[in-house]
Each structure stands twice: as C-alpha cells, then as structure tokens.
mmCIF file with all atom_site columns, C-alpha atoms in Angstrom:
data_model
loop_
_atom_site.group_PDB
_atom_site.id
_atom_site.type_symbol
_atom_site.label_atom_id
_atom_site.label_alt_id
_atom_site.label_comp_id
_atom_site.label_asym_id
_atom_site.label_entity_id
_atom_site.label_seq_id
_atom_site.pdbx_PDB_ins_code
_atom_site.Cartn_x
_atom_site.Cartn_y
_atom_site.Cartn_z
_atom_site.occupancy
_atom_site.B_iso_or_equiv
_atom_site.pdbx_formal_charge
_atom_site.auth_seq_id
_atom_site.auth_comp_id
_atom_site.auth_asym_id
_atom_site.auth_atom_id
_atom_site.pdbx_PDB_model_num
ATOM 1   C CA . MET S 1 1   ? 115.241 161.394 75.086 1.00 82.00 ? 1   MET S CA 1
ATOM 2   C CA . LEU S 1 2   ? 118.298 163.485 75.923 1.00 89.00 ? 2   LEU S CA 1
ATOM 3   C CA . ASN S 1 3   ? 121.731 162.651 74.551 1.00 91.00 ? 3   ASN S CA 1
ATOM 4   C CA . MET S 1 4   ? 125.182 164.049 75.170 1.00 91.00 ? 4   MET S CA 1
ATOM 5   C CA . ASN S 1 5   ? 128.499 163.545 73.397 1.00 94.00 ? 5   ASN S CA 1
ATOM 6   C CA . ARG S 1 6   ? 131.132 165.532 75.280 1.00 95.00 ? 6   ARG S CA 1
ATOM 7   C CA . VAL S 1 7   ? 134.780 164.779 75.989 1.00 96.00 ? 7   VAL S CA 1
ATOM 8   C CA . THR S 1 8   ? 137.096 166.732 78.301 1.00 97.00 ? 8   THR S CA 1
ATOM 9   C CA . LEU S 1 9   ? 140.831 166.020 78.228 1.00 97.00 ? 9   LEU S CA 1
ATOM 10  C CA . LEU S 1 10  ? 143.788 167.617 79.988 1.00 97.00 ? 10  LEU S CA 1
ATOM 11  C CA . GLY S 1 11  ? 147.130 166.574 78.561 1.00 97.00 ? 11  GLY S CA 1
ATOM 12  C CA . HIS S 1 12  ? 150.163 167.529 76.477 1.00 96.00 ? 12  HIS S CA 1
ATOM 13  C CA . ALA S 1 13  ? 150.461 167.961 72.709 1.00 97.00 ? 13  ALA S CA 1
ATOM 14  C CA . GLY S 1 14  ? 152.533 165.227 71.088 1.00 97.00 ? 14  GLY S CA 1
ATOM 15  C CA . ARG S 1 15  ? 153.646 167.485 68.228 1.00 96.00 ? 15  ARG S CA 1
ATOM 16  C CA . ASP S 1 16  ? 153.016 170.909 66.728 1.00 95.00 ? 16  ASP S CA 1
ATOM 17  C CA . PRO S 1 17  ? 149.556 171.140 65.150 1.00 97.00 ? 17  PRO S CA 1
ATOM 18  C CA . GLU S 1 18  ? 149.132 170.351 61.478 1.00 97.00 ? 18  GLU S CA 1
ATOM 19  C CA . VAL S 1 19  ? 147.070 173.223 60.054 1.00 96.00 ? 19  VAL S CA 1
ATOM 20  C CA . ARG S 1 20  ? 145.281 173.004 56.722 1.00 96.00 ? 20  ARG S CA 1
ATOM 21  C CA . ALA S 1 21  ? 142.953 175.306 54.797 1.00 94.00 ? 21  ALA S CA 1
ATOM 22  C CA . LEU S 1 22  ? 139.450 174.013 54.097 1.00 93.00 ? 22  LEU S CA 1
ATOM 23  C CA . ASN S 1 23  ? 137.451 174.615 50.911 1.00 93.00 ? 23  ASN S CA 1
ATOM 24  C CA . ASN S 1 24  ? 135.119 177.000 52.785 1.00 92.00 ? 24  ASN S CA 1
ATOM 25  C CA . GLY S 1 25  ? 138.020 179.291 53.741 1.00 89.00 ? 25  GLY S CA 1
ATOM 26  C CA . ASN S 1 26  ? 138.236 178.111 57.353 1.00 91.00 ? 26  ASN S CA 1
ATOM 27  C CA . LYS S 1 27  ? 141.125 176.219 58.944 1.00 95.00 ? 27  LYS S CA 1
ATOM 28  C CA . ALA S 1 28  ? 141.452 172.852 60.642 1.00 97.00 ? 28  ALA S CA 1
ATOM 29  C CA . ALA S 1 29  ? 144.263 172.035 63.072 1.00 98.00 ? 29  ALA S CA 1
ATOM 30  C CA . SER S 1 30  ? 144.993 168.463 64.121 1.00 98.00 ? 30  SER S CA 1
ATOM 31  C CA . PHE S 1 31  ? 147.384 167.191 66.769 1.00 98.00 ? 31  PHE S CA 1
ATOM 32  C CA . PRO S 1 32  ? 147.860 164.225 69.103 1.00 98.00 ? 32  PRO S CA 1
ATOM 33  C CA . LEU S 1 33  ? 147.187 164.819 72.803 1.00 98.00 ? 33  LEU S CA 1
ATOM 34  C CA . ALA S 1 34  ? 148.674 162.546 75.472 1.00 98.00 ? 34  ALA S CA 1
ATOM 35  C CA . THR S 1 35  ? 146.917 161.930 78.775 1.00 97.00 ? 35  THR S CA 1
ATOM 36  C CA . THR S 1 36  ? 148.773 159.969 81.441 1.00 96.00 ? 36  THR S CA 1
ATOM 37  C CA . GLU S 1 37  ? 147.234 158.103 84.356 1.00 95.00 ? 37  GLU S CA 1
ATOM 38  C CA . ARG S 1 38  ? 149.591 157.443 87.271 1.00 95.00 ? 38  ARG S CA 1
ATOM 39  C CA . TRP S 1 39  ? 149.079 155.103 90.221 1.00 94.00 ? 39  TRP S CA 1
ATOM 40  C CA . THR S 1 40  ? 150.890 152.885 92.675 1.00 95.00 ? 40  THR S CA 1
ATOM 41  C CA . ASP S 1 41  ? 150.686 149.177 91.890 1.00 94.00 ? 41  ASP S CA 1
ATOM 42  C CA . ARG S 1 42  ? 150.015 146.466 94.475 1.00 95.00 ? 42  ARG S CA 1
ATOM 43  C CA . ASP S 1 43  ? 153.777 146.102 95.077 1.00 94.00 ? 43  ASP S CA 1
ATOM 44  C CA . GLY S 1 44  ? 154.016 149.794 95.957 1.00 94.00 ? 44  GLY S CA 1
ATOM 45  C CA . GLN S 1 45  ? 155.799 150.675 92.711 1.00 95.00 ? 45  GLN S CA 1
ATOM 46  C CA . PRO S 1 46  ? 154.793 153.701 90.657 1.00 95.00 ? 46  PRO S CA 1
ATOM 47  C CA . ALA S 1 47  ? 153.029 152.810 87.403 1.00 94.00 ? 47  ALA S CA 1
ATOM 48  C CA . GLU S 1 48  ? 151.593 154.812 84.546 1.00 95.00 ? 48  GLU S CA 1
ATOM 49  C CA . ASN S 1 49  ? 149.664 154.443 81.314 1.00 96.00 ? 49  ASN S CA 1
ATOM 50  C CA . THR S 1 50  ? 149.612 157.030 78.528 1.00 97.00 ? 50  THR S CA 1
ATOM 51  C CA . GLU S 1 51  ? 146.708 157.251 76.081 1.00 97.00 ? 51  GLU S CA 1
ATOM 52  C CA . TRP S 1 52  ? 147.023 159.143 72.794 1.00 98.00 ? 52  TRP S CA 1
ATOM 53  C CA . HIS S 1 53  ? 144.015 161.038 71.436 1.00 98.00 ? 53  HIS S CA 1
ATOM 54  C CA . ARG S 1 54  ? 143.642 162.604 67.982 1.00 98.00 ? 54  ARG S CA 1
ATOM 55  C CA . VAL S 1 55  ? 142.257 166.147 68.276 1.00 98.00 ? 55  VAL S CA 1
ATOM 56  C CA . VAL S 1 56  ? 140.875 168.123 65.319 1.00 98.00 ? 56  VAL S CA 1
ATOM 57  C CA . ALA S 1 57  ? 140.030 171.786 65.939 1.00 97.00 ? 57  ALA S CA 1
ATOM 58  C CA . TYR S 1 58  ? 138.069 174.091 63.629 1.00 96.00 ? 58  TYR S CA 1
ATOM 59  C CA . GLY S 1 59  ? 137.424 177.841 63.480 1.00 93.00 ? 59  GLY S CA 1
ATOM 60  C CA . ALA S 1 60  ? 138.655 179.911 66.423 1.00 93.00 ? 60  ALA S CA 1
ATOM 61  C CA . ALA S 1 61  ? 140.044 176.800 68.141 1.00 95.00 ? 61  ALA S CA 1
ATOM 62  C CA . ALA S 1 62  ? 142.147 176.038 65.036 1.00 95.00 ? 62  ALA S CA 1
ATOM 63  C CA . ASP S 1 63  ? 143.431 179.626 65.053 1.00 94.00 ? 63  ASP S CA 1
ATOM 64  C CA . ALA S 1 64  ? 144.393 179.298 68.740 1.00 93.00 ? 64  ALA S CA 1
ATOM 65  C CA . ALA S 1 65  ? 146.145 175.982 68.093 1.00 95.00 ? 65  ALA S CA 1
ATOM 66  C CA . GLU S 1 66  ? 148.108 177.483 65.211 1.00 94.00 ? 66  GLU S CA 1
ATOM 67  C CA . ARG S 1 67  ? 149.205 180.518 67.276 1.00 93.00 ? 67  ARG S CA 1
ATOM 68  C CA . LEU S 1 68  ? 149.836 178.987 70.692 1.00 93.00 ? 68  LEU S CA 1
ATOM 69  C CA . LEU S 1 69  ? 150.081 175.192 70.688 1.00 95.00 ? 69  LEU S CA 1
ATOM 70  C CA . ARG S 1 70  ? 153.485 173.538 70.345 1.00 95.00 ? 70  ARG S CA 1
ATOM 71  C CA . LYS S 1 71  ? 154.818 170.064 71.033 1.00 95.00 ? 71  LYS S CA 1
ATOM 72  C CA . GLY S 1 72  ? 154.782 169.568 74.812 1.00 94.00 ? 72  GLY S CA 1
ATOM 73  C CA . SER S 1 73  ? 152.193 172.299 75.471 1.00 94.00 ? 73  SER S CA 1
ATOM 74  C CA . ALA S 1 74  ? 149.715 171.547 78.239 1.00 96.00 ? 74  ALA S CA 1
ATOM 75  C CA . ALA S 1 75  ? 146.191 171.900 76.871 1.00 96.00 ? 75  ALA S CA 1
ATOM 76  C CA . LEU S 1 76  ? 142.596 171.545 78.030 1.00 97.00 ? 76  LEU S CA 1
ATOM 77  C CA . VAL S 1 77  ? 140.374 170.233 75.236 1.00 97.00 ? 77  VAL S CA 1
ATOM 78  C CA . GLU S 1 78  ? 136.578 169.964 75.241 1.00 97.00 ? 78  GLU S CA 1
ATOM 79  C CA . GLY S 1 79  ? 134.750 168.612 72.236 1.00 97.00 ? 79  GLY S CA 1
ATOM 80  C CA . ARG S 1 80  ? 132.753 165.705 70.896 1.00 96.00 ? 80  ARG S CA 1
ATOM 81  C CA . LEU S 1 81  ? 133.840 162.177 70.104 1.00 97.00 ? 81  LEU S CA 1
ATOM 82  C CA . SER S 1 82  ? 133.609 161.367 66.397 1.00 96.00 ? 82  SER S CA 1
ATOM 83  C CA . THR S 1 83  ? 134.434 158.156 64.537 1.00 97.00 ? 83  THR S CA 1
ATOM 84  C CA . ARG S 1 84  ? 134.822 158.163 60.770 1.00 94.00 ? 84  ARG S CA 1
ATOM 85  C CA . GLU S 1 85  ? 135.891 155.766 58.064 1.00 95.00 ? 85  GLU S CA 1
ATOM 86  C CA . TYR S 1 86  ? 138.126 156.521 55.101 1.00 93.00 ? 86  TYR S CA 1
ATOM 87  C CA . ARG S 1 87  ? 140.253 154.791 52.480 1.00 95.00 ? 87  ARG S CA 1
ATOM 88  C CA . ASP S 1 88  ? 144.010 155.463 52.665 1.00 94.00 ? 88  ASP S CA 1
ATOM 89  C CA . ARG S 1 89  ? 146.352 156.031 49.715 1.00 94.00 ? 89  ARG S CA 1
ATOM 90  C CA . ASP S 1 90  ? 147.009 152.292 49.438 1.00 96.00 ? 90  ASP S CA 1
ATOM 91  C CA . GLY S 1 91  ? 143.297 151.505 49.189 1.00 95.00 ? 91  GLY S CA 1
ATOM 92  C CA . ASN S 1 92  ? 142.972 150.151 52.736 1.00 96.00 ? 92  ASN S CA 1
ATOM 93  C CA . ASP S 1 93  ? 139.827 150.927 54.726 1.00 96.00 ? 93  ASP S CA 1
ATOM 94  C CA . ARG S 1 94  ? 140.623 152.769 57.970 1.00 95.00 ? 94  ARG S CA 1
ATOM 95  C CA . VAL S 1 95  ? 138.616 153.853 61.004 1.00 96.00 ? 95  VAL S CA 1
ATOM 96  C CA . VAL S 1 96  ? 139.707 156.807 63.139 1.00 95.00 ? 96  VAL S CA 1
ATOM 97  C CA . THR S 1 97  ? 138.246 158.205 66.353 1.00 96.00 ? 97  THR S CA 1
ATOM 98  C CA . GLU S 1 98  ? 138.825 161.904 67.016 1.00 97.00 ? 98  GLU S CA 1
ATOM 99  C CA . ILE S 1 99  ? 137.956 164.614 69.504 1.00 98.00 ? 99  ILE S CA 1
ATOM 100 C CA . VAL S 1 100 ? 136.325 167.341 67.387 1.00 97.00 ? 100 VAL S CA 1
ATOM 101 C CA . VAL S 1 101 ? 136.669 170.862 68.820 1.00 97.00 ? 101 VAL S CA 1
ATOM 102 C CA . ALA S 1 102 ? 134.242 173.132 66.970 1.00 94.00 ? 102 ALA S CA 1
ATOM 103 C CA . GLY S 1 103 ? 131.428 175.587 67.501 1.00 90.00 ? 103 GLY S CA 1
ATOM 104 C CA . PRO S 1 104 ? 130.423 177.247 70.761 1.00 87.00 ? 104 PRO S CA 1
ATOM 105 C CA . GLN S 1 105 ? 130.814 174.054 72.812 1.00 88.00 ? 105 GLN S CA 1
ATOM 106 C CA . GLY S 1 106 ? 134.350 173.401 71.566 1.00 92.00 ? 106 GLY S CA 1
ATOM 107 C CA . VAL S 1 107 ? 137.136 174.558 73.880 1.00 94.00 ? 107 VAL S CA 1
ATOM 108 C CA . LEU S 1 108 ? 140.901 174.623 73.395 1.00 95.00 ? 108 LEU S CA 1
ATOM 109 C CA . ASN S 1 109 ? 142.854 176.279 76.193 1.00 94.00 ? 109 ASN S CA 1
ATOM 110 C CA . VAL S 1 110 ? 146.638 176.192 75.896 1.00 93.00 ? 110 VAL S CA 1
ATOM 111 C CA . LEU S 1 111 ? 147.801 176.210 79.506 1.00 91.00 ? 111 LEU S CA 1
ATOM 112 C CA . GLY S 1 112 ? 151.566 176.139 79.198 1.00 78.00 ? 112 GLY S CA 1
ATOM 113 C CA . ARG S 1 113 ? 154.510 174.749 77.330 1.00 67.00 ? 113 ARG S CA 1
ATOM 114 C CA . ARG S 1 114 ? 157.202 172.386 78.526 1.00 59.00 ? 114 ARG S CA 1
ATOM 115 C CA . VAL S 1 115 ? 160.660 173.761 77.949 1.00 56.00 ? 115 VAL S CA 1
ATOM 116 C CA . ARG S 1 116 ? 163.926 171.836 77.933 1.00 57.00 ? 116 ARG S CA 1
ATOM 117 C CA . ASN S 1 117 ? 167.125 172.846 79.664 1.00 56.00 ? 117 ASN S CA 1
ATOM 118 C CA . ALA S 1 118 ? 170.326 173.185 77.623 1.00 60.00 ? 118 ALA S CA 1
ATOM 119 C CA . ASP S 1 119 ? 171.287 169.618 78.583 1.00 59.00 ? 119 ASP S CA 1
ATOM 120 C CA . GLY S 1 120 ? 167.955 168.271 77.253 1.00 58.00 ? 120 GLY S CA 1
ATOM 121 C CA . SER S 1 121 ? 166.427 167.601 80.664 1.00 57.00 ? 121 SER S CA 1
ATOM 122 C CA . PRO S 1 122 ? 162.849 168.764 81.373 1.00 55.00 ? 122 PRO S CA 1
ATOM 123 C CA . GLY S 1 123 ? 162.678 172.360 82.527 1.00 57.00 ? 123 GLY S CA 1
ATOM 124 C CA . LYS S 1 124 ? 159.903 174.481 83.979 1.00 57.00 ? 124 LYS S CA 1
ATOM 125 C CA . GLU S 1 125 ? 156.596 175.050 82.221 1.00 56.00 ? 125 GLU S CA 1
ATOM 126 C CA . GLU S 1 126 ? 156.073 178.352 80.387 1.00 56.00 ? 126 GLU S CA 1
ATOM 127 C CA . ARG S 1 127 ? 152.682 180.014 80.116 1.00 55.00 ? 127 ARG S CA 1
ATOM 128 C CA . PRO S 1 128 ? 151.657 181.569 76.791 1.00 52.00 ? 128 PRO S CA 1
#
C-alpha cells in the first residue's frame, strides 16, 4: 500500500525564525506561517479566514530561513505533517502539529518580504 504525507503552503511568516543549535551540530529554525483564504460571502461582502501553521525547518532549509526569512516574508513551504506530544514547563501535557521541512523532499523558498512605508502603511514587496 502506498502512503504520502506532504503539505504545500504559500503564505507569510508571522515573525522572524527562532533558530537553535541541535546536539548533532545541525540547526533547526521554527516560525509561524499565515495562509489566508479570501472569498465573497452570500451578501457580496469580502470575507477572509487566516490559518496559522507552525513550521520547523532543518538542515539547509534552516540555514535558508536564518539568512533570508523575516517577519512578513512570503514563503513557499513543502514538508510533512507531524504531530507530537510534550510536557510544558508547568507539567501540562501538550499536543502540537507542525510542518516539518527536512531532507530532500523539504522545500523552503523565500519569495519576498513585505516592507512598510515610513507612515507604517504596507509598501511593496521586496525580493531577496
């Protein structure tokens, strides 16, 4: 029987990546990625829904995230869906679902970065 676990997302980074060194000498970079679905509701009004995804990149993808990805950057992410359990500092059991970007099938392409004008309004998108 064939199986596949593959996720492709195109969105914007919610913050700069958090990069940490692993015991094996490699790096891991984690960041939230927002994807927004837009549509027109039955009353003809624009509507939208934003989903937040936790992305964890390893190896070359972590290096790329550290060098290029910043809050607001547009990014294409391909990886696998992974759910894990852990116990937080307060002793509470937690479950987290992540997009893991690793190995030859993992892809992280930073497509551009949103810049702000001097008055704080959204500006054009820069390419790295």
